[in-house]
Short mmCIF file of C-alpha atoms and ligand atoms in Angstrom, two decimals:
data_model
loop_
_atom_site.label_atom_id
_atom_site.label_comp_id
_atom_site.label_asym_id
_atom_site.label_seq_id
_atom_site.Cartn_x
_atom_site.Cartn_y
_atom_site.Cartn_z
CA UNK A 446 -55.23 94.08 146.08
CA UNK A 447 -58.58 95.68 145.25
CA UNK A 448 -61.00 93.26 143.70
CA UNK A 449 -62.23 93.70 140.12
CA UNK A 450 -65.81 94.08 138.96
CA UNK A 451 -67.17 92.96 135.57
CA UNK A 452 -67.06 95.61 132.81
CA UNK A 453 -70.58 96.57 131.69
CA UNK A 454 -71.60 96.42 128.02
CA UNK A 455 -72.05 100.10 127.18
CA UNK A 456 -75.08 99.86 124.93
CA UNK A 457 -78.76 100.66 125.67
CA UNK A 458 -80.55 97.84 127.48
CA UNK A 459 -83.17 97.50 124.70
CA UNK A 460 -80.36 97.02 122.16
CA UNK A 461 -78.74 94.36 124.34
CA UNK A 462 -82.09 92.57 124.68
CA UNK A 463 -82.62 92.54 120.89
CA UNK A 464 -79.09 91.14 120.36
CA UNK A 465 -79.49 88.55 123.11
CA UNK A 466 -82.73 87.24 121.66
CA UNK A 467 -81.72 87.40 118.00
CA UNK A 468 -78.06 86.29 118.09
CA UNK A 469 -76.73 85.55 121.60
CA UNK A 470 -73.52 83.92 120.31
CA UNK A 471 -72.27 86.84 118.17
CA UNK A 472 -73.25 89.16 121.02
CA UNK A 473 -71.09 87.22 123.48
CA UNK A 474 -68.22 86.89 121.02
CA UNK A 475 -68.17 90.62 120.30
CA UNK A 476 -68.24 91.71 123.94
CA UNK A 477 -65.78 89.07 125.13
CA UNK A 478 -63.32 90.55 122.61
CA UNK A 479 -63.87 94.03 124.06
CA UNK A 480 -64.26 93.26 127.78
CA UNK A 481 -62.48 89.94 128.29
CA UNK A 482 -63.58 86.75 130.04
CA UNK A 483 -66.31 88.32 132.12
CA UNK A 484 -68.75 91.19 131.48
CA UNK A 485 -72.02 92.63 132.71
CA UNK A 486 -75.11 92.74 130.52
CA UNK A 487 -78.42 94.51 131.00
CA UNK A 488 -81.45 92.99 129.29
CA UNK A 489 -84.30 95.47 129.00
CA UNK A 490 -87.19 94.81 131.40
CA UNK A 491 -85.76 91.38 132.21
CA UNK A 492 -82.62 91.71 134.36
CA UNK A 493 -79.95 94.43 134.60
CA UNK A 494 -77.43 92.42 136.64
CA UNK A 495 -76.47 89.53 134.40
CA UNK A 496 -72.80 88.54 134.33
CA UNK A 497 -71.50 86.43 131.43
CA UNK A 498 -68.54 84.31 132.60
CA UNK A 499 -66.19 82.69 130.07
CA UNK A 500 -63.23 81.76 132.29
CA UNK A 501 -62.96 78.05 133.26
CA UNK A 502 -61.17 78.99 136.52
CA UNK A 503 -64.00 81.27 137.66
CA UNK A 504 -66.60 78.73 136.49
CA UNK A 505 -64.87 75.98 138.50
CA UNK A 506 -65.08 78.19 141.60
CA UNK A 507 -68.77 78.82 140.92
CA UNK A 508 -69.42 75.06 140.56
CA UNK A 509 -67.44 74.34 143.75
CA UNK A 510 -69.30 76.85 145.90
CA UNK A 511 -71.99 75.55 148.18
CA UNK A 512 -75.29 75.70 146.27
CA UNK A 513 -76.95 77.47 149.22
CA UNK A 514 -74.86 80.59 148.43
CA UNK A 515 -76.85 81.14 145.25
CA UNK A 516 -80.48 81.47 144.29
CA UNK A 517 -80.80 79.50 141.09
CA UNK A 518 -84.47 78.56 140.96
CA UNK A 519 -85.40 82.24 141.29
CA UNK A 520 -83.29 83.02 138.24
CA UNK A 521 -85.19 80.45 136.18
CA UNK A 522 -88.62 82.09 136.26
CA UNK A 523 -88.34 82.28 132.48
CA UNK A 524 -89.26 78.58 132.19
CA UNK A 525 -92.12 78.72 134.72
CA UNK A 526 -94.80 79.35 132.06
CA UNK A 527 -93.69 76.19 130.26
CA UNK A 528 -93.08 73.76 133.13
CA UNK A 529 -94.92 75.08 136.20
CA UNK A 530 -93.74 76.44 139.56
CA UNK A 531 -93.02 73.00 141.09
CA UNK A 532 -90.31 72.12 138.62
CA UNK A 533 -86.74 71.19 139.60
CA UNK A 534 -85.64 74.18 137.50
CA UNK A 535 -87.38 76.57 139.90
CA UNK A 536 -86.35 74.98 143.18
CA UNK A 537 -83.54 75.98 145.51
CA UNK A 538 -81.79 74.78 148.67
CA UNK A 539 -82.99 71.66 150.49
CA UNK A 540 -86.11 71.35 148.35
CA UNK A 541 -83.98 71.19 145.21
CA UNK A 542 -81.61 68.69 146.85
CA UNK A 543 -84.50 66.44 147.93
CA UNK A 544 -86.16 66.52 144.51
CA UNK A 545 -82.91 65.73 142.66
CA UNK A 546 -82.30 62.81 145.00
CA UNK A 547 -85.77 61.48 144.19
CA UNK A 548 -85.38 61.88 140.43
CA UNK A 549 -81.71 60.92 139.98
CA UNK A 550 -81.95 57.09 140.15
CA UNK A 551 -84.24 57.06 137.09
CA UNK A 552 -81.50 58.57 134.94
CA UNK A 553 -78.42 56.62 135.94
CA UNK A 554 -76.78 53.24 136.37
CA UNK A 555 -78.60 50.10 135.31
CA UNK A 556 -81.81 51.99 134.61
CA UNK A 557 -80.18 53.50 131.54
CA UNK A 558 -79.47 50.09 130.05
CA UNK A 559 -83.15 49.23 130.15
CA UNK A 560 -83.87 52.27 127.93
CA UNK A 561 -81.16 51.42 125.36
CA UNK A 562 -83.07 48.77 123.43
CA UNK A 563 -86.16 51.00 123.33
CA UNK A 564 -84.14 53.88 121.87
CA UNK A 565 -82.75 51.66 119.08
CA UNK A 566 -86.20 50.28 118.24
CA UNK A 567 -87.80 53.73 118.10
CA UNK A 568 -84.98 54.92 115.82
CA UNK A 569 -85.36 51.95 113.47
CA UNK A 570 -89.13 52.45 113.29
CA UNK A 571 -88.85 56.16 112.41
CA UNK A 572 -86.04 55.61 109.87
CA UNK A 573 -87.95 52.77 108.17
CA UNK A 574 -90.34 55.40 106.82
CA UNK A 575 -87.65 57.14 104.74
CA UNK A 576 -87.85 56.80 100.99
CA UNK A 577 -84.83 56.73 98.71
CA UNK A 578 -83.90 60.19 97.32
CA UNK A 579 -86.77 61.89 99.16
CA UNK A 580 -85.45 64.76 101.33
CA UNK A 581 -86.41 65.12 104.97
CA UNK A 582 -85.54 67.62 107.70
CA UNK A 583 -83.12 66.06 110.18
CA UNK A 584 -84.29 68.16 113.13
CA UNK A 585 -87.96 67.27 112.60
CA UNK A 586 -87.19 63.55 112.35
CA UNK A 587 -84.89 63.73 115.39
CA UNK A 588 -87.64 65.49 117.34
CA UNK A 589 -89.97 62.66 116.37
CA UNK A 590 -87.48 60.16 117.78
CA UNK A 591 -86.56 62.06 120.96
CA UNK A 592 -90.17 62.90 121.79
CA UNK A 593 -91.12 59.26 121.34
CA UNK A 594 -88.20 58.26 123.60
CA UNK A 595 -89.36 60.62 126.34
CA UNK A 596 -92.98 59.51 126.02
CA UNK A 597 -92.06 55.81 126.19
CA UNK A 598 -89.21 56.00 128.69
CA UNK A 599 -90.76 58.58 131.02
CA UNK A 600 -94.46 57.76 130.70
CA UNK A 601 -94.31 54.18 129.50
CA UNK A 602 -96.93 55.16 126.91
CA UNK A 603 -96.86 53.34 123.57
CA UNK A 604 -100.44 53.37 122.42
CA UNK A 605 -103.92 54.52 123.29
CA UNK A 606 -105.82 57.79 123.20
CA UNK A 607 -103.60 59.64 125.67
CA UNK A 608 -100.49 58.66 123.74
CA UNK A 609 -102.06 59.82 120.46
CA UNK A 610 -102.94 63.20 121.95
CA UNK A 611 -99.85 64.13 123.92
CA UNK A 612 -97.28 63.98 121.13
CA UNK A 613 -98.81 66.49 118.69
CA UNK A 614 -99.83 68.78 121.55
CA UNK A 615 -96.31 69.02 122.89
CA UNK A 616 -94.74 69.45 119.47
CA UNK A 617 -97.29 72.21 118.68
CA UNK A 618 -96.56 73.99 121.98
CA UNK A 619 -92.82 74.01 121.38
CA UNK A 620 -93.17 74.96 117.72
CA UNK A 621 -94.93 78.14 118.88
CA UNK A 622 -91.59 79.46 120.13
CA UNK A 623 -89.46 78.16 117.28
CA UNK A 624 -87.79 81.40 116.13
CA UNK A 625 -86.45 84.64 117.65
CA UNK A 626 -89.62 86.77 117.46
CA UNK A 627 -92.05 84.42 119.21
CA UNK A 628 -89.25 83.47 121.63
CA UNK A 629 -89.30 87.04 122.96
CA UNK A 630 -92.57 86.15 124.75
CA UNK A 631 -90.51 84.17 127.23
CA UNK A 632 -88.20 87.08 128.05
CA UNK A 633 -90.77 89.88 128.17
CA UNK A 634 -93.26 89.18 130.91
CA UNK A 635 -95.55 92.06 129.91
CA UNK A 636 -96.25 90.18 126.65
CA UNK A 637 -97.42 87.14 128.60
CA UNK A 638 -101.12 88.03 128.49
CA UNK A 639 -103.76 85.43 127.92
CA UNK A 640 -106.14 87.27 125.57
CA UNK A 641 -108.08 84.14 124.63
CA UNK A 642 -107.39 81.04 122.59
CA UNK A 643 -106.42 83.05 119.49
CA UNK A 644 -103.76 85.22 121.12
CA UNK A 645 -100.23 83.70 121.00
CA UNK A 646 -99.81 83.51 124.78
CA UNK A 647 -103.41 82.30 125.24
CA UNK A 648 -102.80 79.55 122.70
CA UNK A 649 -99.60 78.46 124.45
CA UNK A 650 -101.33 78.36 127.84
CA UNK A 651 -104.28 76.49 126.38
CA UNK A 652 -102.04 73.78 124.93
CA UNK A 653 -100.10 73.55 128.16
CA UNK A 654 -103.36 73.08 130.11
CA UNK A 655 -104.42 70.27 127.77
CA UNK A 656 -101.08 68.50 128.28
CA UNK A 657 -101.35 68.89 132.05
CA UNK A 658 -104.86 67.39 132.01
CA UNK A 659 -103.55 64.36 130.13
CA UNK A 660 -100.74 63.94 132.68
CA UNK A 661 -103.25 64.26 135.53
CA UNK A 662 -105.44 61.55 133.98
CA UNK A 663 -102.42 59.24 133.55
CA UNK A 664 -101.38 59.65 137.21
CA UNK A 665 -104.98 59.09 138.35
CA UNK A 666 -105.34 55.98 136.20
CA UNK A 667 -102.18 54.43 137.60
CA UNK A 668 -103.32 55.05 141.15
CA UNK A 669 -106.74 53.52 140.51
CA UNK A 670 -105.30 50.42 138.82
CA UNK A 671 -102.26 50.14 141.08
CA UNK A 672 -100.11 50.03 137.95
CA UNK A 673 -96.33 49.86 138.39
CA UNK A 674 -94.25 49.78 135.22
CA UNK A 675 -90.55 50.12 134.42
CA UNK A 676 -90.94 53.73 133.25
CA UNK A 677 -89.72 56.84 135.03
CA UNK A 678 -93.21 57.96 136.06
CA UNK A 679 -93.67 54.65 137.93
CA UNK A 680 -90.39 55.23 139.75
CA UNK A 681 -91.34 58.82 140.53
CA UNK A 682 -94.67 57.67 142.01
CA UNK A 683 -92.96 54.99 144.10
CA UNK A 684 -90.05 56.96 145.61
CA UNK A 685 -90.15 58.27 149.17
CA UNK A 686 -87.89 60.85 150.80
CA UNK A 687 -86.11 60.27 154.13
CA UNK A 688 -89.35 61.17 155.96
CA UNK A 689 -91.28 58.59 153.97
CA UNK A 690 -93.07 61.30 151.94
CA UNK A 691 -93.90 60.73 148.25
CA UNK A 692 -93.81 63.43 145.57
CA UNK A 693 -97.02 65.49 145.57
CA UNK A 694 -99.31 65.36 142.51
CA UNK A 695 -98.38 68.93 141.68
CA UNK A 696 -94.69 68.03 141.81
CA UNK A 697 -95.29 64.93 139.69
CA UNK A 698 -97.09 66.96 137.02
CA UNK A 699 -94.55 69.78 136.94
CA UNK A 700 -91.61 67.36 136.87
CA UNK A 701 -93.19 65.47 134.00
CA UNK A 702 -93.56 68.76 132.12
CA UNK A 703 -89.91 69.50 133.00
CA UNK A 704 -88.68 66.21 131.59
CA UNK A 705 -90.81 66.61 128.47
CA UNK A 706 -89.58 70.13 127.95
CA UNK A 707 -85.88 69.68 128.90
CA UNK A 708 -85.46 66.21 127.53
CA UNK A 709 -86.36 66.15 123.89
CA UNK A 710 -85.83 69.55 122.20
CA UNK A 711 -82.23 69.64 123.36
CA UNK A 712 -81.39 66.11 122.24
CA UNK A 713 -83.18 66.54 118.88
CA UNK A 714 -81.25 69.73 118.15
CA UNK A 715 -77.84 68.30 119.00
CA UNK A 716 -78.55 65.23 116.87
CA UNK A 717 -79.46 67.44 113.90
CA UNK A 718 -76.09 69.21 114.29
CA UNK A 719 -74.28 65.88 114.51
CA UNK A 720 -75.87 64.67 111.25
CA UNK A 721 -74.90 67.98 109.64
CA UNK A 722 -71.21 67.77 110.54
CA UNK A 723 -70.93 64.02 109.89
CA UNK A 724 -72.28 64.45 106.36
CA UNK A 725 -70.32 67.59 105.66
CA UNK A 726 -67.09 65.74 106.50
CA UNK A 727 -66.97 62.35 104.73
CA UNK A 728 -63.81 61.28 106.61
CA UNK A 729 -65.70 61.63 109.91
CA UNK A 730 -68.59 59.56 108.59
CA UNK A 731 -66.25 56.87 107.26
CA UNK A 732 -64.49 56.53 110.60
CA UNK A 733 -67.77 56.18 112.51
CA UNK A 734 -69.09 53.60 110.04
CA UNK A 735 -65.87 51.57 110.24
CA UNK A 736 -66.06 51.63 113.99
CA UNK A 737 -69.71 50.51 113.93
CA UNK A 738 -68.95 47.73 111.44
CA UNK A 739 -66.26 46.42 113.76
CA UNK A 740 -69.07 45.36 116.13
CA UNK A 741 -70.61 42.96 113.58
CA UNK A 742 -74.16 42.77 112.31
CA UNK A 743 -76.33 43.00 115.42
CA UNK A 744 -74.35 44.81 118.09
CA UNK A 745 -75.57 45.14 121.64
CA UNK A 746 -76.67 48.79 122.18
CA UNK A 747 -74.32 49.14 125.13
CA UNK A 748 -71.38 48.17 122.88
CA UNK A 749 -72.34 51.01 120.52
CA UNK A 750 -72.41 53.37 123.50
CA UNK A 751 -68.79 52.47 124.33
CA UNK A 752 -67.28 53.24 120.89
CA UNK A 753 -64.53 55.85 121.42
CA UNK A 754 -64.64 57.68 118.08
CA UNK A 755 -68.46 57.89 118.11
CA UNK A 756 -68.22 59.27 121.64
CA UNK A 757 -65.66 61.86 120.50
CA UNK A 758 -67.94 62.93 117.62
CA UNK A 759 -70.81 63.46 120.10
CA UNK A 760 -68.56 65.49 122.41
CA UNK A 761 -67.22 67.62 119.56
CA UNK A 762 -70.79 68.32 118.41
CA UNK A 763 -71.76 69.34 121.95
CA UNK A 764 -68.69 71.59 122.06
CA UNK A 765 -69.32 73.37 118.79
CA UNK A 766 -73.08 73.74 119.08
CA UNK A 767 -74.12 74.73 122.61
CA UNK A 768 -77.83 73.99 122.81
CA UNK A 769 -78.26 76.86 125.25
CA UNK A 770 -75.99 79.94 125.13
CA UNK A 771 -75.29 80.13 128.88
CA UNK A 772 -75.91 77.94 131.94
CA UNK A 773 -78.66 78.59 134.48
CA UNK A 774 -78.01 81.95 136.21
CA UNK A 775 -76.53 81.61 139.71
CA UNK A 776 -77.75 84.65 141.71
CA UNK A 777 -75.46 85.70 144.56
CA UNK A 778 -77.41 85.82 147.84
CA UNK A 779 -74.78 87.90 149.66
CA UNK A 780 -71.74 89.89 148.48
CA UNK A 781 -68.97 87.44 147.54
CA UNK A 782 -65.50 87.18 146.01
CA UNK A 783 -64.76 84.70 143.26
CA UNK A 784 -61.20 84.66 141.91
CA UNK A 785 -60.08 88.27 141.46
CA UNK A 786 -63.67 89.52 141.24
CA UNK A 787 -66.10 90.96 143.74
CA UNK A 788 -69.85 90.56 143.26
CA UNK A 789 -72.58 92.37 145.15
CA UNK A 790 -75.67 90.45 146.28
CA UNK A 791 -78.21 89.95 143.49
CA UNK A 792 -75.76 89.45 140.61
CA UNK A 793 -76.80 86.64 138.23
CA UNK A 794 -73.65 84.75 137.19
CA UNK A 795 -74.06 82.92 133.88
CA UNK A 796 -71.21 80.58 132.88
CA UNK A 797 -71.03 80.74 129.09
CA UNK A 798 -70.87 77.39 127.33
CA UNK A 799 -70.10 79.17 124.09
CA UNK A 800 -67.18 81.29 125.33
CA UNK A 801 -65.54 78.33 127.10
CA UNK A 802 -65.99 75.95 124.16
CA UNK A 803 -64.47 78.41 121.68
CA UNK A 804 -61.34 79.26 123.68
CA UNK A 805 -58.23 78.92 121.49
CA UNK A 806 -56.11 77.93 124.51
CA UNK A 807 -58.34 74.90 125.19
CA UNK A 808 -59.60 74.07 121.72
CA UNK A 809 -57.08 75.14 119.03
CA UNK A 810 -58.89 76.15 115.79
CA UNK A 811 -62.22 76.15 117.62
CA UNK A 812 -64.21 76.75 114.41
CA UNK A 813 -63.01 73.37 113.06
CA UNK A 814 -64.87 70.14 113.80
CA UNK A 815 -62.15 67.87 115.21
CA UNK A 816 -63.43 64.90 117.24
CA UNK A 817 -59.82 63.77 117.73
CA UNK A 818 -59.26 66.49 120.31
CA UNK A 819 -61.45 64.49 122.70
CA UNK A 820 -59.35 61.36 122.11
CA UNK A 821 -56.07 63.22 122.64
CA UNK A 822 -56.97 65.15 125.75
CA UNK A 823 -59.08 64.94 128.89
CA UNK A 824 -61.02 68.15 129.59
CA UNK A 825 -61.85 69.20 133.15
CA UNK A 826 -65.48 69.70 134.34
CA UNK A 827 -65.19 73.47 133.81
CA UNK A 828 -63.46 73.25 130.40
CA UNK A 829 -66.19 71.16 128.75
CA UNK A 830 -69.60 72.21 130.02
CA UNK A 831 -72.38 71.28 127.55
CA UNK A 832 -74.43 69.91 130.48
CA UNK A 833 -73.42 72.53 133.04
CA UNK A 834 -71.93 71.55 136.39
CA UNK A 835 -72.02 71.57 140.17
CA UNK A 836 -75.32 71.03 141.93
CA UNK A 837 -77.35 71.94 138.83
CA UNK A 838 -75.65 69.70 136.29
CA UNK A 839 -78.15 68.43 133.73
CA UNK A 840 -80.21 65.67 135.30
CA UNK A 841 -80.57 63.85 131.98
CA UNK A 842 -77.00 64.11 130.67
CA UNK A 843 -76.31 60.35 130.73
CA UNK A 844 -79.59 59.60 128.97
CA UNK A 845 -78.92 62.37 126.40
CA UNK A 846 -75.43 61.04 125.61
CA UNK A 847 -76.68 57.46 125.36
CA UNK A 848 -79.50 58.58 123.08
CA UNK A 849 -77.13 60.55 120.84
CA UNK A 850 -74.84 57.57 120.35
CA UNK A 851 -77.60 55.03 119.82
CA UNK A 852 -79.55 57.15 117.34
CA UNK A 853 -76.40 57.97 115.34
CA UNK A 854 -75.12 54.40 115.54
CA UNK A 855 -78.44 52.81 114.53
CA UNK A 856 -78.93 55.12 111.55
CA UNK A 857 -75.36 55.31 110.25
CA UNK A 858 -74.89 51.55 110.31
CA UNK A 859 -78.01 50.95 108.19
CA UNK A 860 -78.37 53.96 105.91
CA UNK A 861 -76.27 56.02 103.54
CA UNK A 862 -77.49 59.62 103.95
CA UNK A 863 -76.34 62.89 102.35
CA UNK A 864 -76.88 66.61 102.85
CA UNK A 865 -79.38 68.02 100.35
CA UNK A 866 -77.03 70.92 99.63
CA UNK A 867 -73.64 72.18 100.74
CA UNK A 868 -74.77 75.56 102.06
CA UNK A 869 -73.42 76.33 105.55
CA UNK A 870 -76.15 76.01 108.19
CA UNK A 871 -76.52 78.93 110.60
CA UNK A 872 -77.60 78.91 114.25
CA UNK A 873 -80.92 80.48 115.26
CA UNK A 874 -82.75 80.89 118.55
CA UNK A 875 -85.61 78.46 119.10
CA UNK A 876 -87.30 79.38 122.39
CA UNK A 877 -84.59 79.04 125.00
CA UNK A 878 -82.44 76.80 122.81
CA UNK A 879 -80.26 77.40 119.75
CA UNK A 880 -81.07 75.31 116.67
CA UNK A 881 -79.94 74.99 113.02
CA UNK A 882 -81.78 77.31 110.60
CA UNK A 883 -83.80 75.12 108.23
CA UNK A 884 -83.29 72.08 110.48
CA UNK A 885 -80.61 70.42 108.22
CA UNK A 886 -82.23 68.90 105.09
CA UNK A 887 -80.96 65.36 104.44
CA UNK A 888 -81.72 62.68 101.89
CA UNK A 889 -81.51 58.88 102.10
CA UNK A 890 -79.31 57.61 99.24
CA UNK A 891 -79.40 53.90 100.00
CA UNK A 892 -79.69 51.28 102.70
CA UNK A 893 -76.51 49.57 103.80
CA UNK A 894 -75.54 46.28 105.43
CA UNK A 895 -73.01 46.43 108.23
CA UNK A 896 -69.77 44.72 107.08
CA UNK A 897 -68.50 41.80 109.10
CA UNK A 898 -65.48 42.63 111.29
CA UNK A 899 -63.28 40.09 109.46
CA UNK A 900 -63.64 41.99 106.17
CA UNK A 901 -61.98 45.13 107.48
CA UNK A 902 -58.87 46.20 109.25
CA UNK A 903 -60.09 47.20 112.69
CA UNK A 904 -56.59 48.37 113.61
CA UNK A 905 -56.98 51.43 111.40
CA UNK A 906 -60.27 52.52 112.94
CA UNK A 907 -59.16 55.00 115.49
CA UNK A 908 -56.88 57.80 114.45
C1 HEM B 1337 -78.16 67.05 124.44
C2 HEM B 1337 -79.10 67.15 125.35
C3 HEM B 1337 -79.09 68.04 126.56
C4 HEM B 1337 -78.32 69.15 126.83
C5 HEM B 1337 -77.24 69.78 125.96
C6 HEM B 1337 -78.72 69.61 128.15
C7 HEM B 1337 -78.16 70.71 128.79
C8 HEM B 1337 -78.52 71.15 130.05
C9 HEM B 1337 -77.91 72.28 130.72
C10 HEM B 1337 -76.78 73.13 130.16
C11 HEM B 1337 -78.52 72.42 131.93
C12 HEM B 1337 -78.20 73.50 132.99
C13 HEM B 1337 -77.06 73.02 133.87
C14 HEM B 1337 -76.39 74.10 134.72
O1 HEM B 1337 -76.82 75.26 134.73
O2 HEM B 1337 -75.39 73.77 135.40
C15 HEM B 1337 -79.53 71.38 132.03
C16 HEM B 1337 -80.38 71.21 133.11
C17 HEM B 1337 -81.34 70.22 133.17
N1 HEM B 1337 -81.58 69.23 132.24
FE1 HEM B 1337 -80.57 68.94 130.49
N2 HEM B 1337 -79.70 68.80 128.64
C18 HEM B 1337 -79.95 67.81 127.72
C19 HEM B 1337 -80.85 66.75 127.84
C20 HEM B 1337 -81.65 66.53 128.94
C21 HEM B 1337 -82.50 65.37 129.11
C22 HEM B 1337 -82.60 64.20 128.14
C23 HEM B 1337 -83.18 65.55 130.30
C24 HEM B 1337 -84.20 64.67 130.98
C25 HEM B 1337 -84.97 63.81 130.40
C26 HEM B 1337 -82.72 66.81 130.86
C27 HEM B 1337 -83.16 67.34 132.06
C28 HEM B 1337 -82.62 68.45 132.69
C29 HEM B 1337 -83.09 68.97 133.97
C30 HEM B 1337 -84.25 68.41 134.80
C31 HEM B 1337 -82.27 70.07 134.29
C32 HEM B 1337 -82.35 70.96 135.54
C33 HEM B 1337 -81.41 70.44 136.62
C34 HEM B 1337 -81.47 71.21 137.93
O3 HEM B 1337 -81.88 72.37 137.93
O4 HEM B 1337 -81.08 70.62 138.96
N3 HEM B 1337 -81.79 67.37 130.02
N4 HEM B 1337 -79.49 70.62 130.88
#
């Protein structure tokens, strides 16, 4: 049987680019209805061979294929201006494999447990500044927490001049691409012109250079003083590959930028969505709080991380609100067949988190927030893909999930919060990510004491 090819979206490429930047989810929804699970898009002056894939079967085949059959780093040039050319995002083949092997131990196993207490303390410290009945923006506060987590966990920085400087610089750099119009700078390379410190691109590059200088000074300082801490930077400086080679300074700097960039925006955004849904649906909040109370007054952070309903709420939030619209593009190096489809060399395959997570056959009533679906059913690695899959699966997924649960658990057990108003919150592009418009305004109504387990019926906790 002759193989199929993806149906192209029959609109001008400039129109597709505008839609992709301004509202990538509606764009995908509309064209999936017309063309089915897989279609070809052409983004003006960026790439005319992009294939959006919404079928879990095809995505599983893509994940299963040997990574050497695709160029993935090459397809990620869009992040190069933010993280540098020596970032994991931009690597391919054996270089990518080696770098992942060097970085992976910092994000898994027992290492994670050592970060748990820090995450809870940072959360408590930030929340302690809230005043009763005074509104705050959930996304901003979450960014404060997640940036602090990255700075402490990755750099081991808690005080000092470098610490004071790096936080506002990074927040300012990312805030420069916080809505659709400025985000277009990332997609349109001809706009990336450094016309001095006052031009938008010049300003972004200037801030990036300042951050890189701070990172350079930190690495230098550690070398001079032979400092070895428990943070990720210390591990990165100590690891050796199978030939006994350490990571180069350029790699260290670019990977630090990568972790800063990939590790806190995403987690802050998903936490803001979680607070939104939890406070929109009182029954969800009540169930989480009951579950937290069942652990007693001062639970161990790793006990919080194991709570099943809290875990299901995090998964349902990740399902409903994909932080990025599609996974990293996998560019075919040679012509290849996947499922019933044939792809020529040079096609950029983009598994769509959004299309998969809103499939009626997998997630009945996908527009409804129903954490229970994750208690009732086990989803396969290509049916639930908030962190991607295969050889490029998110390096920080375990840290991100742990952070989500600990931040939610720490705050919900000690504070009664409420949404400032009941207006539905829309999704808007923020650089390469998708974030809630307005950032979810919340207000602290009162502090609360966790109830002792004996004063409640734990049997009724889980639906
Ligand atoms: C809720 C939070 C997060 C979400 C939703 C998320 C999502 C993703 C996704 C979808 C990818 C692409 C995977 C693919 O194409 O298969 C990715 C890659 C990556 N993420 Fe995350 N991420 C999160 C948090 C983090 C954190 C906390 C870190 C590190 C501190 C991190 C570091 C990375 C890195 C380094 C990559 C590139 C991996 C590679 O190319 O090999 N992410 N992430």
